[in-house]
Coordinates of N, CA and C in Angstrom, one line a residue:
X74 N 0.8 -1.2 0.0 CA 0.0 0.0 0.0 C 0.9 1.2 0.0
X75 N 0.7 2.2 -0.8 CA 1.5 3.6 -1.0 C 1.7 4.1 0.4
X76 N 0.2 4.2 1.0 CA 0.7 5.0 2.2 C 1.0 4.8 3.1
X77 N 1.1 3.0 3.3 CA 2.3 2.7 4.2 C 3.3 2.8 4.2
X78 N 3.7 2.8 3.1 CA 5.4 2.7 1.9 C 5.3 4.4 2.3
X79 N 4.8 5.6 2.1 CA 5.4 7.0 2.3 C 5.2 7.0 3.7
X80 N 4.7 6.5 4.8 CA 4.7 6.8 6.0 C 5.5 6.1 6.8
X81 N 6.0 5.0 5.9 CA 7.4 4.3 6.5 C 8.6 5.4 6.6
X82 N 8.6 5.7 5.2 CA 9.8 6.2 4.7 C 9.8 7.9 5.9
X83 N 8.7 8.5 5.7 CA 8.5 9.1 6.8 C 9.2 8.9 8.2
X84 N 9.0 7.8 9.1 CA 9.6 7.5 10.0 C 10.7 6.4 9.4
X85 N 12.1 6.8 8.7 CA 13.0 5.9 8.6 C 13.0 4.8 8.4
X86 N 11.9 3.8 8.3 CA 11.9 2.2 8.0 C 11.9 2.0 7.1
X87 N 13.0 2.1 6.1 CA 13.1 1.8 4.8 C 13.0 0.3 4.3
X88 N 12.7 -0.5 5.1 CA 13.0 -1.7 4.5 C 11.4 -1.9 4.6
X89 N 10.7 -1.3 5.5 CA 8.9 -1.6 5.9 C 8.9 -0.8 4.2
X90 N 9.4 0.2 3.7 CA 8.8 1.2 3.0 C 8.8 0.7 1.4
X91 N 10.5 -0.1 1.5 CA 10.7 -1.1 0.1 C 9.4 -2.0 -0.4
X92 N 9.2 -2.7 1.1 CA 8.5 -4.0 0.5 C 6.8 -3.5 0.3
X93 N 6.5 -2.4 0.8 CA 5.4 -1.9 0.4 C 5.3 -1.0 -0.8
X94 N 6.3 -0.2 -1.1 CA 6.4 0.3 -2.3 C 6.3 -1.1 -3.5
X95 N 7.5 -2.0 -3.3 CA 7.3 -2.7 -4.3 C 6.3 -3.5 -4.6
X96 N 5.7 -4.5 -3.5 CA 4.0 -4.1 -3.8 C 2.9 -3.5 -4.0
X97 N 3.0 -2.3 -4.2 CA 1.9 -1.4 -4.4 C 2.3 -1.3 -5.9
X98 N 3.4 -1.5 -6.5 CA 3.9 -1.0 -7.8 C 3.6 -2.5 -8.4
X99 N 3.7 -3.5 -7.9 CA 3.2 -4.8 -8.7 C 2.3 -5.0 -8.7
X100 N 1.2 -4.3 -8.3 CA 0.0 -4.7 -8.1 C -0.8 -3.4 -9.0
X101 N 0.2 -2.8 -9.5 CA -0.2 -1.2 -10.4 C -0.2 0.1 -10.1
X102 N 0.2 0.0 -9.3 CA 0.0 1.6 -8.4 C 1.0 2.4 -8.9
X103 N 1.0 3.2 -9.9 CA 1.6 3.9 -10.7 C 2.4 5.3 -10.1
X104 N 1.9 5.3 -8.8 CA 2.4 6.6 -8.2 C 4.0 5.8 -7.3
X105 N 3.3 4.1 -6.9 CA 4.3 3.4 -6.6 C 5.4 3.0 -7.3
X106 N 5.3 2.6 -8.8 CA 6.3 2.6 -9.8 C 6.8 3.6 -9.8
X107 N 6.2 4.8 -9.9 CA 7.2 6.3 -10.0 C 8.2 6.6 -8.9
X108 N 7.6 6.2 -7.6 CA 8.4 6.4 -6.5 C 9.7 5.7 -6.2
X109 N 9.3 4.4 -7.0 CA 10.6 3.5 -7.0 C 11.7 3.8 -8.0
X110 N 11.0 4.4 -9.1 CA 12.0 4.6 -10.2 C 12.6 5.7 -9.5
X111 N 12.3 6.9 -8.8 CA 13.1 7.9 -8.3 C 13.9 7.5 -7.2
X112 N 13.5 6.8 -6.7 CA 14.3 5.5 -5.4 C 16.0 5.1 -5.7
X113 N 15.1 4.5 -7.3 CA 16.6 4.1 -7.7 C 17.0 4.9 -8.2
X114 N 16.9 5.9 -8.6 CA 17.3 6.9 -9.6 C 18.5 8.1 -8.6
X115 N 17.8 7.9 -7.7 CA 18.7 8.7 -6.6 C 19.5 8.0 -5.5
X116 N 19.0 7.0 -5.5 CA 19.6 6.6 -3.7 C 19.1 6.7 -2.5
X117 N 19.6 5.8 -2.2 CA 19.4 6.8 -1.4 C 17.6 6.1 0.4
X118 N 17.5 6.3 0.8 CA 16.5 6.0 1.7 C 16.0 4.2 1.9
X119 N 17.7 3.5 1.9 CA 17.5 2.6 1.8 C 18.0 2.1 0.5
X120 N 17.4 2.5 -0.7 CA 17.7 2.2 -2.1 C 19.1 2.4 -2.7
X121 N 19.5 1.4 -3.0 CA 20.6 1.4 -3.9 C 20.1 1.9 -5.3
X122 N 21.6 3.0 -5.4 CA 21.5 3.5 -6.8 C 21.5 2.9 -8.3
X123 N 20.4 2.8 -8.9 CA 20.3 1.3 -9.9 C 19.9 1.9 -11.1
X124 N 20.5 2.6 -12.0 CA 19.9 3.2 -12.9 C 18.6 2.2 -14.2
X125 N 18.9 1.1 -14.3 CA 18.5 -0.1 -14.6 C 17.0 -0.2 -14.5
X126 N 17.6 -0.3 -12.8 CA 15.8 -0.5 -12.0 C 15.3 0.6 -12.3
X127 N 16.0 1.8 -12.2 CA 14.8 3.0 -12.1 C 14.3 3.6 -13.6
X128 N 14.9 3.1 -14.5 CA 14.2 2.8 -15.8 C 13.2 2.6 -16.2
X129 N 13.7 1.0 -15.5 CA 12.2 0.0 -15.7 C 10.9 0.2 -15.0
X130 N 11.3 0.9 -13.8 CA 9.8 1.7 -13.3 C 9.3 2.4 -13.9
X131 N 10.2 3.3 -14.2 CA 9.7 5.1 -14.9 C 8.7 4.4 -16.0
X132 N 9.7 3.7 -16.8 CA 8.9 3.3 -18.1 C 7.3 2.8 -17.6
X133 N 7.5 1.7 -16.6 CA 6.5 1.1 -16.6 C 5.4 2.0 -16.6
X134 N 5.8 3.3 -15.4 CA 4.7 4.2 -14.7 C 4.4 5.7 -16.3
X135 N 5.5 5.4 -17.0 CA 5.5 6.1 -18.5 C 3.9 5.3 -19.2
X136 N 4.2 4.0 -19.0 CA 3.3 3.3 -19.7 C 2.0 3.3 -19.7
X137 N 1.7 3.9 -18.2 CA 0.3 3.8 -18.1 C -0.1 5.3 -18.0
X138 N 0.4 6.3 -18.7 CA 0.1 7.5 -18.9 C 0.5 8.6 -17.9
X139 N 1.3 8.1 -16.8 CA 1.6 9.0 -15.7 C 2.9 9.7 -16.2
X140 N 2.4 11.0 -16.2 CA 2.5 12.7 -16.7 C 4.6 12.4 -16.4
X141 N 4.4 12.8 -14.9 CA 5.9 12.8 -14.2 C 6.7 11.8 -14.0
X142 N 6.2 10.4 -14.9 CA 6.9 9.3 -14.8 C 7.7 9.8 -16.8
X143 N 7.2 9.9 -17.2 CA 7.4 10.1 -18.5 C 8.1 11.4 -18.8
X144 N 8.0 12.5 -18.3 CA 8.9 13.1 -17.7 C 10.8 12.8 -17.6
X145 N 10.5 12.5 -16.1 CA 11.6 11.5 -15.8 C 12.3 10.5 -16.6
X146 N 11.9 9.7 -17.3 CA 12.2 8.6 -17.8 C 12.2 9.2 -19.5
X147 N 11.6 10.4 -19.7 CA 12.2 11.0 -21.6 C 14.0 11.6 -21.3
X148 N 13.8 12.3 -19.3 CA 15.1 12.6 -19.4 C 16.3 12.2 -19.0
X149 N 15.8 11.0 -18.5 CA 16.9 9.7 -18.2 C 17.8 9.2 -19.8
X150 N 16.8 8.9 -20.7 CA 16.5 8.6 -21.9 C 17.5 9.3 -23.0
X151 N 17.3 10.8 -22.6 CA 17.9 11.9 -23.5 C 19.5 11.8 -23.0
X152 N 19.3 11.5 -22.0 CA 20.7 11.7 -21.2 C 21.7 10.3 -20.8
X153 N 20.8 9.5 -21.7 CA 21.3 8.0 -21.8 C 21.9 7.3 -20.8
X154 N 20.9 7.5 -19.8 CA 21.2 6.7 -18.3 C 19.9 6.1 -18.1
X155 N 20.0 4.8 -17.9 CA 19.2 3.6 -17.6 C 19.2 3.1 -19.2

């Protein structure tokens, strides 16, 4: 669930905030794909820097029409990282 995953991360439990982000994003939650791709994209709060992984979110969250995932991931793209 997202808002367990931001209210983790909120209080520091990044690992409570991982495994709920990355469920909420497998399960479609497109605000959760985005959050992950900037996760990895930065580092950071638990997250290893993974340009790879934070690709394959952006895109995913690109996929389903979300504005600031597509964004992100035209300028990952342009700048030929991930």
């Amino acid at each position: 669930d997202l808002k367990q995953a931001l209210a983790a991360l909120r209080n520091e439990k990044y690992s409570k905030a991982k495994e709920h982000l990355l469920g909420a994003a497998e399960e479609g939650n497109v605000e959760a794909m985005f959050q992950l791709g900037l996760a990895h994209r930065d580092g950071g709060f638990g997250f290893s820097k993974d340009l790879q992984k934070a690709a394959m979110w952006l895109r995913k969250a690109a996929e389903f029409g979300y504005g600031p995932a597509m964004a992100v991931f035209a300028r990952m793209f342009k700048d030929g990282k991930g």
